[in-house]
XYZ file of N, CA and C in Angstrom:
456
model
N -17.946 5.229 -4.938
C -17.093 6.344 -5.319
C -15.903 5.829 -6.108
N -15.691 6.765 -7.102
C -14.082 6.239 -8.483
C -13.008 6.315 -7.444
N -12.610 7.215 -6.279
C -11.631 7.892 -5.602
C -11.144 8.843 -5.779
N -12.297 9.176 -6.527
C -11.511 11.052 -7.139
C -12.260 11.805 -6.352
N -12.683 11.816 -5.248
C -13.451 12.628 -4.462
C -13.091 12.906 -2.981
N -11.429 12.077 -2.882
C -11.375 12.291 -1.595
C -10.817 13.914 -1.393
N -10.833 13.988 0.424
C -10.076 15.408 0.200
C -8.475 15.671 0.130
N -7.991 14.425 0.105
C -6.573 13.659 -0.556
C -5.555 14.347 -1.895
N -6.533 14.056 -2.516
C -6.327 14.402 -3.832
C -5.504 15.734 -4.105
N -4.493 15.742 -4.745
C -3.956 16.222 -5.659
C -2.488 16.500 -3.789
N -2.753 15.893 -2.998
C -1.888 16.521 -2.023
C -0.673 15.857 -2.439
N 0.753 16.952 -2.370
C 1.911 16.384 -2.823
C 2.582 15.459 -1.719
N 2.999 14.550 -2.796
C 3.662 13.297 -1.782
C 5.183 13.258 -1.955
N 5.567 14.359 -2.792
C 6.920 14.445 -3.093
C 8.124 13.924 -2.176
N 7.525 14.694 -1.031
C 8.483 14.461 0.555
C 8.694 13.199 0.880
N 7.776 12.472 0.459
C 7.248 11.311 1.567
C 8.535 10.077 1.052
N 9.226 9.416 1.946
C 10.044 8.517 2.010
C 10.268 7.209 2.688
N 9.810 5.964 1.729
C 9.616 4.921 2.417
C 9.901 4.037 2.741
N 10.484 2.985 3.826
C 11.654 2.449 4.132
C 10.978 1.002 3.738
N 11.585 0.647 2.461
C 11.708 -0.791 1.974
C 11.638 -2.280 2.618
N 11.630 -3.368 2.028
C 11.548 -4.451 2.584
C 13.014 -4.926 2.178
N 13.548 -4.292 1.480
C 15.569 -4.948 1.028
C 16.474 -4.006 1.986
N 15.710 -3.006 2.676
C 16.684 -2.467 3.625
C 16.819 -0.726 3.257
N 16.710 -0.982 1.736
C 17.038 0.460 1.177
C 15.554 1.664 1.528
N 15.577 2.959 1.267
C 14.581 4.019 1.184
C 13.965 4.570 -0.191
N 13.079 4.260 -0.507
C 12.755 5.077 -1.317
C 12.188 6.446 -1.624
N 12.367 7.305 -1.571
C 12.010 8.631 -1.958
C 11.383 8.919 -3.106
N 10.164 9.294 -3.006
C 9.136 9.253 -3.857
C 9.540 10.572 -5.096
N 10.395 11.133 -4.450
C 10.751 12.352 -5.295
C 11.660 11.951 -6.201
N 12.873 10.812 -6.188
C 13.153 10.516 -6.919
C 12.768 9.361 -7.850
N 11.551 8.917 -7.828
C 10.922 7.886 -9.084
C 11.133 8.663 -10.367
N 11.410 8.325 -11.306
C 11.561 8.688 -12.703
C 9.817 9.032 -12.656
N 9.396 9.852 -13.709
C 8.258 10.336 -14.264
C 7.194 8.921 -14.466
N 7.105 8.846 -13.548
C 5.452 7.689 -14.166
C 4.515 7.504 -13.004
N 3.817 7.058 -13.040
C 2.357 6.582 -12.031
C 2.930 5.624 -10.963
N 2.844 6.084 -9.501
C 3.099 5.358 -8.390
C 1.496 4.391 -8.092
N 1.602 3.364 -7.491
C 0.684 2.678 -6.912
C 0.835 2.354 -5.743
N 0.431 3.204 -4.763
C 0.958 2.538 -3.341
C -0.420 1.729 -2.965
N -0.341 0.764 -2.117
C -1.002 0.162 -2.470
C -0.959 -0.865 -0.682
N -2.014 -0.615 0.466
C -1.397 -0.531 1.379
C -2.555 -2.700 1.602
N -1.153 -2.818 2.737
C -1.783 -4.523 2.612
C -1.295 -5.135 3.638
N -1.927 -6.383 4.137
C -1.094 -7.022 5.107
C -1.408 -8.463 5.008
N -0.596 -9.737 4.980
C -0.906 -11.044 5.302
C -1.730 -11.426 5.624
N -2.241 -11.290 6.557
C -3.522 -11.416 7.925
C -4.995 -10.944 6.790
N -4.713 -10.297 5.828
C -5.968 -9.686 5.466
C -6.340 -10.540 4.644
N -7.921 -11.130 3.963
C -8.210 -11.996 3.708
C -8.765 -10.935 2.006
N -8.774 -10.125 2.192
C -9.368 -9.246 1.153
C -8.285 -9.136 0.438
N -7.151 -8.862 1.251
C -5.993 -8.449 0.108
C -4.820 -9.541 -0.533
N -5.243 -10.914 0.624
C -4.941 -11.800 -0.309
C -5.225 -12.242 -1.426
N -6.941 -11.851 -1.920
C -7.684 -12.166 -2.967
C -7.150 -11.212 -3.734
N -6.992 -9.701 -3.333
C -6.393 -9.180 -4.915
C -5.444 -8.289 -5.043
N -4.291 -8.772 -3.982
C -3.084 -8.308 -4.615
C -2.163 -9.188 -5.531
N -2.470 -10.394 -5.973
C -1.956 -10.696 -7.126
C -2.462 -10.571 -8.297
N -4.030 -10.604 -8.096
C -4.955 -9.463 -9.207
C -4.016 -8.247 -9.513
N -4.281 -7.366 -8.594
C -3.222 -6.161 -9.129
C -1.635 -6.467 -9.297
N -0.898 -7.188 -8.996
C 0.468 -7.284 -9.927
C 0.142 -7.649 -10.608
N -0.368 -8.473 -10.888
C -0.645 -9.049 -12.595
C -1.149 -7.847 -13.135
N -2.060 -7.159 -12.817
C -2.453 -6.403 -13.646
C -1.219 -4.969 -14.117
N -0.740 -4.561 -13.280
C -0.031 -3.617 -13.044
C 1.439 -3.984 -14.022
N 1.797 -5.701 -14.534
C 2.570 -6.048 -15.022
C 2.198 -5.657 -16.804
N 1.083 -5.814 -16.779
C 0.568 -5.584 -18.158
C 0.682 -4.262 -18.423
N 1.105 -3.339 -18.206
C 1.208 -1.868 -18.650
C 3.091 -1.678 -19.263
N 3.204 -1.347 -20.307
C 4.612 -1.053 -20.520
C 5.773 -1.054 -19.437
N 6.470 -1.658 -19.510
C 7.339 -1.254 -18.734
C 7.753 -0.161 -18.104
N 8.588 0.400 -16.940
C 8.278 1.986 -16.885
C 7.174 2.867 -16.846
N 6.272 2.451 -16.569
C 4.691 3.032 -16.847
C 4.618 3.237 -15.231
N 4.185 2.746 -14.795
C 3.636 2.262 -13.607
C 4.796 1.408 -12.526
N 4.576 2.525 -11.558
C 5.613 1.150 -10.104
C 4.927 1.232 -9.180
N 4.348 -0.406 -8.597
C 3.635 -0.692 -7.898
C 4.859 -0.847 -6.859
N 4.648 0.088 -5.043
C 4.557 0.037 -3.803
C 4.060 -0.479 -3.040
N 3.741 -2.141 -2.641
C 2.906 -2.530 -1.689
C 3.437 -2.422 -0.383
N 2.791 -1.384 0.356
C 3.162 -1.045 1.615
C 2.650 -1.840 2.945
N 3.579 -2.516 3.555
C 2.635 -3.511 4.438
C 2.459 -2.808 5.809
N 1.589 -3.333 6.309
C 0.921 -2.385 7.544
C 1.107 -3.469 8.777
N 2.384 -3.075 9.282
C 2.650 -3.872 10.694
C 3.251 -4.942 10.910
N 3.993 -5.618 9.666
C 4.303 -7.060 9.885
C 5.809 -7.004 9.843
N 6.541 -8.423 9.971
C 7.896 -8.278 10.358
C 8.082 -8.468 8.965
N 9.316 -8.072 8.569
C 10.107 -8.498 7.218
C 10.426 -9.783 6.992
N 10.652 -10.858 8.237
C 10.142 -12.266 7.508
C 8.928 -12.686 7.292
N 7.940 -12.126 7.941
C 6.386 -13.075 7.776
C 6.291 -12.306 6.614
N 6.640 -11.076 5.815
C 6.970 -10.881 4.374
C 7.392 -11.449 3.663
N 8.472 -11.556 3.730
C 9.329 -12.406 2.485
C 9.051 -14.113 2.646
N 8.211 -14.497 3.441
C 7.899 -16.029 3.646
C 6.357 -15.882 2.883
N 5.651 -15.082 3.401
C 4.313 -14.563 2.171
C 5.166 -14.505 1.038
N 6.175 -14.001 0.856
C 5.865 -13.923 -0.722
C 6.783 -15.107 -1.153
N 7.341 -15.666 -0.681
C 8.045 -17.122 -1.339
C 7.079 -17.524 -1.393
N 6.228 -17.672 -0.563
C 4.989 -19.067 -0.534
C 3.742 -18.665 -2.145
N 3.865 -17.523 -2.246
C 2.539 -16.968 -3.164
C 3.362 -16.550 -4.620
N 4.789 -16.808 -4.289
C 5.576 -16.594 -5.490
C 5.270 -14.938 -6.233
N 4.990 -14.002 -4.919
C 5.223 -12.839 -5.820
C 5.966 -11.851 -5.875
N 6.354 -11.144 -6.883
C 7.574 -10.183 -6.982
C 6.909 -9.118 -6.786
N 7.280 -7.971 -6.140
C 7.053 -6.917 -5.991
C 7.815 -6.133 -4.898
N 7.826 -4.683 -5.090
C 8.244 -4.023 -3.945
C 7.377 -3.133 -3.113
N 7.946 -3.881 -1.808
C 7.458 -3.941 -0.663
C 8.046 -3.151 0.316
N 6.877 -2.202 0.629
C 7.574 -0.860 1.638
C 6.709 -1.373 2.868
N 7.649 -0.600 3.692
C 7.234 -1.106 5.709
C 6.732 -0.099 5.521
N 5.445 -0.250 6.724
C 4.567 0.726 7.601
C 4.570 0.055 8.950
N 5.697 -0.022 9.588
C 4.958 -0.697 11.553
C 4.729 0.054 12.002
N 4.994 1.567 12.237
C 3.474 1.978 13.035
C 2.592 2.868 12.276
N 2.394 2.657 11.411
C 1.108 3.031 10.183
C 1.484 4.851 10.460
N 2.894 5.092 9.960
C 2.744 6.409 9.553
C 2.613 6.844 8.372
N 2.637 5.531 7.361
C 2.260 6.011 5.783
C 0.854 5.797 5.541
N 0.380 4.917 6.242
C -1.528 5.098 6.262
C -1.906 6.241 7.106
N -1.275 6.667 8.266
C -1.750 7.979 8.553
C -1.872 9.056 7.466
N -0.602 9.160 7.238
C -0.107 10.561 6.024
C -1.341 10.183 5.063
N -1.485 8.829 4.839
C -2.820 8.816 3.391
C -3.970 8.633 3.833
N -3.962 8.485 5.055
C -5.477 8.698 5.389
C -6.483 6.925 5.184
N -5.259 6.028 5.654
C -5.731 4.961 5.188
C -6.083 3.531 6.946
N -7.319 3.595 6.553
C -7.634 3.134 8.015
C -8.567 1.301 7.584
N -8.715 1.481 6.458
C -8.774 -0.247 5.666
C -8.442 -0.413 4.778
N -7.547 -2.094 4.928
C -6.919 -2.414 4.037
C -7.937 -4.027 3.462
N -7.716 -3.681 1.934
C -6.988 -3.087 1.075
C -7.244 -1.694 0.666
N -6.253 -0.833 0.433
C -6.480 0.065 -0.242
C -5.559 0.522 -0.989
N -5.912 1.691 -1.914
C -4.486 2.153 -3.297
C -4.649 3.614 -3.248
N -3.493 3.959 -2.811
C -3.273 5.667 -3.398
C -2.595 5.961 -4.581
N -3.362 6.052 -5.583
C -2.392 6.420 -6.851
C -2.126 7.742 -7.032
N -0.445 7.868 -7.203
C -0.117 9.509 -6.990
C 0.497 8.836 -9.156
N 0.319 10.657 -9.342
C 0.275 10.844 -10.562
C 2.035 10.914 -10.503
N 2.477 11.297 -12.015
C 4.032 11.287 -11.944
C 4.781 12.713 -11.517
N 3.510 13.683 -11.172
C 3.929 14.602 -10.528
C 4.507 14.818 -9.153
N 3.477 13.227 -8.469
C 3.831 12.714 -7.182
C 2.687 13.298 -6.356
N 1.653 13.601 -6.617
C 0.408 14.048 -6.444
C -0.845 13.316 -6.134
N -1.517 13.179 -5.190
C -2.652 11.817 -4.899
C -3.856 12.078 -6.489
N -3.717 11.151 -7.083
C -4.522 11.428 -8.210
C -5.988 10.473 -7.619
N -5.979 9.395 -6.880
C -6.694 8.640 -6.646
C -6.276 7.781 -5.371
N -7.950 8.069 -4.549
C -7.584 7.080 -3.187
C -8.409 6.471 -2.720
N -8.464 5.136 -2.698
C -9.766 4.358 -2.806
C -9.427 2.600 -2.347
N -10.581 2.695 -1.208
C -10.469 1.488 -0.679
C -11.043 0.083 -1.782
N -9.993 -0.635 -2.324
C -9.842 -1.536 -3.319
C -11.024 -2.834 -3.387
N -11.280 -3.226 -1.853
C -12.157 -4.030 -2.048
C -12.909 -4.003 -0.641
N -13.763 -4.856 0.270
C -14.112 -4.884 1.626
C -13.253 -5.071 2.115
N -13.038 -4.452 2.964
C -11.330 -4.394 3.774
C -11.696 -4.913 5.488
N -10.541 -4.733 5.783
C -10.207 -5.233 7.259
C -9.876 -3.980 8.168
N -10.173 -3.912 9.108
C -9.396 -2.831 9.707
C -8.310 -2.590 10.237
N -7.535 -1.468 10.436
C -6.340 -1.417 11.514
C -6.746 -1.844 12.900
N -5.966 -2.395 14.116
C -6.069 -2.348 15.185
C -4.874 -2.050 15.985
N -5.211 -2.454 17.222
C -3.825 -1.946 17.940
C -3.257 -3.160 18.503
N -3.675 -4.253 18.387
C -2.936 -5.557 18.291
C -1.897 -6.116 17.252
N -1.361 -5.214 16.763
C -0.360 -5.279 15.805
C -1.271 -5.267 14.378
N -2.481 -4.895 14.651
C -2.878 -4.753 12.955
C -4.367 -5.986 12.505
N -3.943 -6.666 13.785
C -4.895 -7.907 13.217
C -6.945 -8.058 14.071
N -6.732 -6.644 14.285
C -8.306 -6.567 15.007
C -9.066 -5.964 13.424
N -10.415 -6.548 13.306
C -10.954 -6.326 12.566
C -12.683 -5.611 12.584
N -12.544 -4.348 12.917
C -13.936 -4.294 13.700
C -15.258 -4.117 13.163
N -15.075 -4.267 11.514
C -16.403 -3.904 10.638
C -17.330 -2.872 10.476
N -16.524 -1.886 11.336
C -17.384 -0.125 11.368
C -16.489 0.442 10.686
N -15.600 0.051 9.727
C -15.234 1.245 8.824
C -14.037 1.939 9.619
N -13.734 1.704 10.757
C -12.533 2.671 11.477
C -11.371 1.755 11.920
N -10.049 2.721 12.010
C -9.311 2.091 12.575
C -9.812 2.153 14.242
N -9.561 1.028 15.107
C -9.392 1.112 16.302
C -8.420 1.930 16.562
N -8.558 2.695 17.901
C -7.591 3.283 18.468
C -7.713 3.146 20.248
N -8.051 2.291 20.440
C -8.285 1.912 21.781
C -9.428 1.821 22.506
């Protein structure tokens, strides 16, 4: 599937407000007019180590202002963050999820995955990025290969 088929799609994300890895919030309502990439991930995941520097790089190649990539991490502390990304040397901004209420709201139960909301702020596309890992309730790091998050 492209990800244009979920039942996701087109739901407004205007509201939705997400608490950063520098401390600050972002409010999706106020991004200037362009293509969000949220883009949900965690350390521990072996899938999304392989291609979330695929996607910044890629996401760097579009005009400036085009596109702002959100990598939302799912469960981890803000140093085993910012020590991932010294070590992998990558820039990006990085929104918290510890108890996966922004993968709830998107409906996101393996990572990797990308919700691209249009500049209306609208799910234009939602689609699990590569073979993913699952959520668990061990802080994130159970992996159960049926496609679901654990929930106990």
């Amino acid at each position: 599937a492209d990800g244009t088929d979920s039942p996701l799609i087109g739901f407004d994300a205007n509201d939705i407000t997400i608490p950063m890895l520098d401390g600050q919030e972002l409010k999706l309502s106020e991004i200037p007019e362009q293509v969000v990439v949220l883009d949900f991930w965690a350390t521990w995941s072996a899938p999304c180590l392989r291609t979330l520097p695929q996607l910044v790089s890629l996401l760097n190649n579009f005009p400036e202002g085009a596109v702002k990539l959100v990598a939302v991490n799912q469960q981890e502390t803000p140093f085993t963050i910012q020590t991932f990304q010294a070590s992998r040397d990558l820039e990006m901004n990085v929104g918290l999820d510890p108890e996966l209420k922004l993968a709830d709201t998107f409906g996101v139960d393996v990572i990797p995955h990308a919700v691209i909301l249009g500049p209306d702020r609208k799910v234009a596309q939602h689609k699990q990025r590569d073979r993913g890992d699952r959520h668990g309730d061990d802080g994130g790091r159970t992996c159960d290969g049926a496609g679901q998050r654990n929930t106990g």
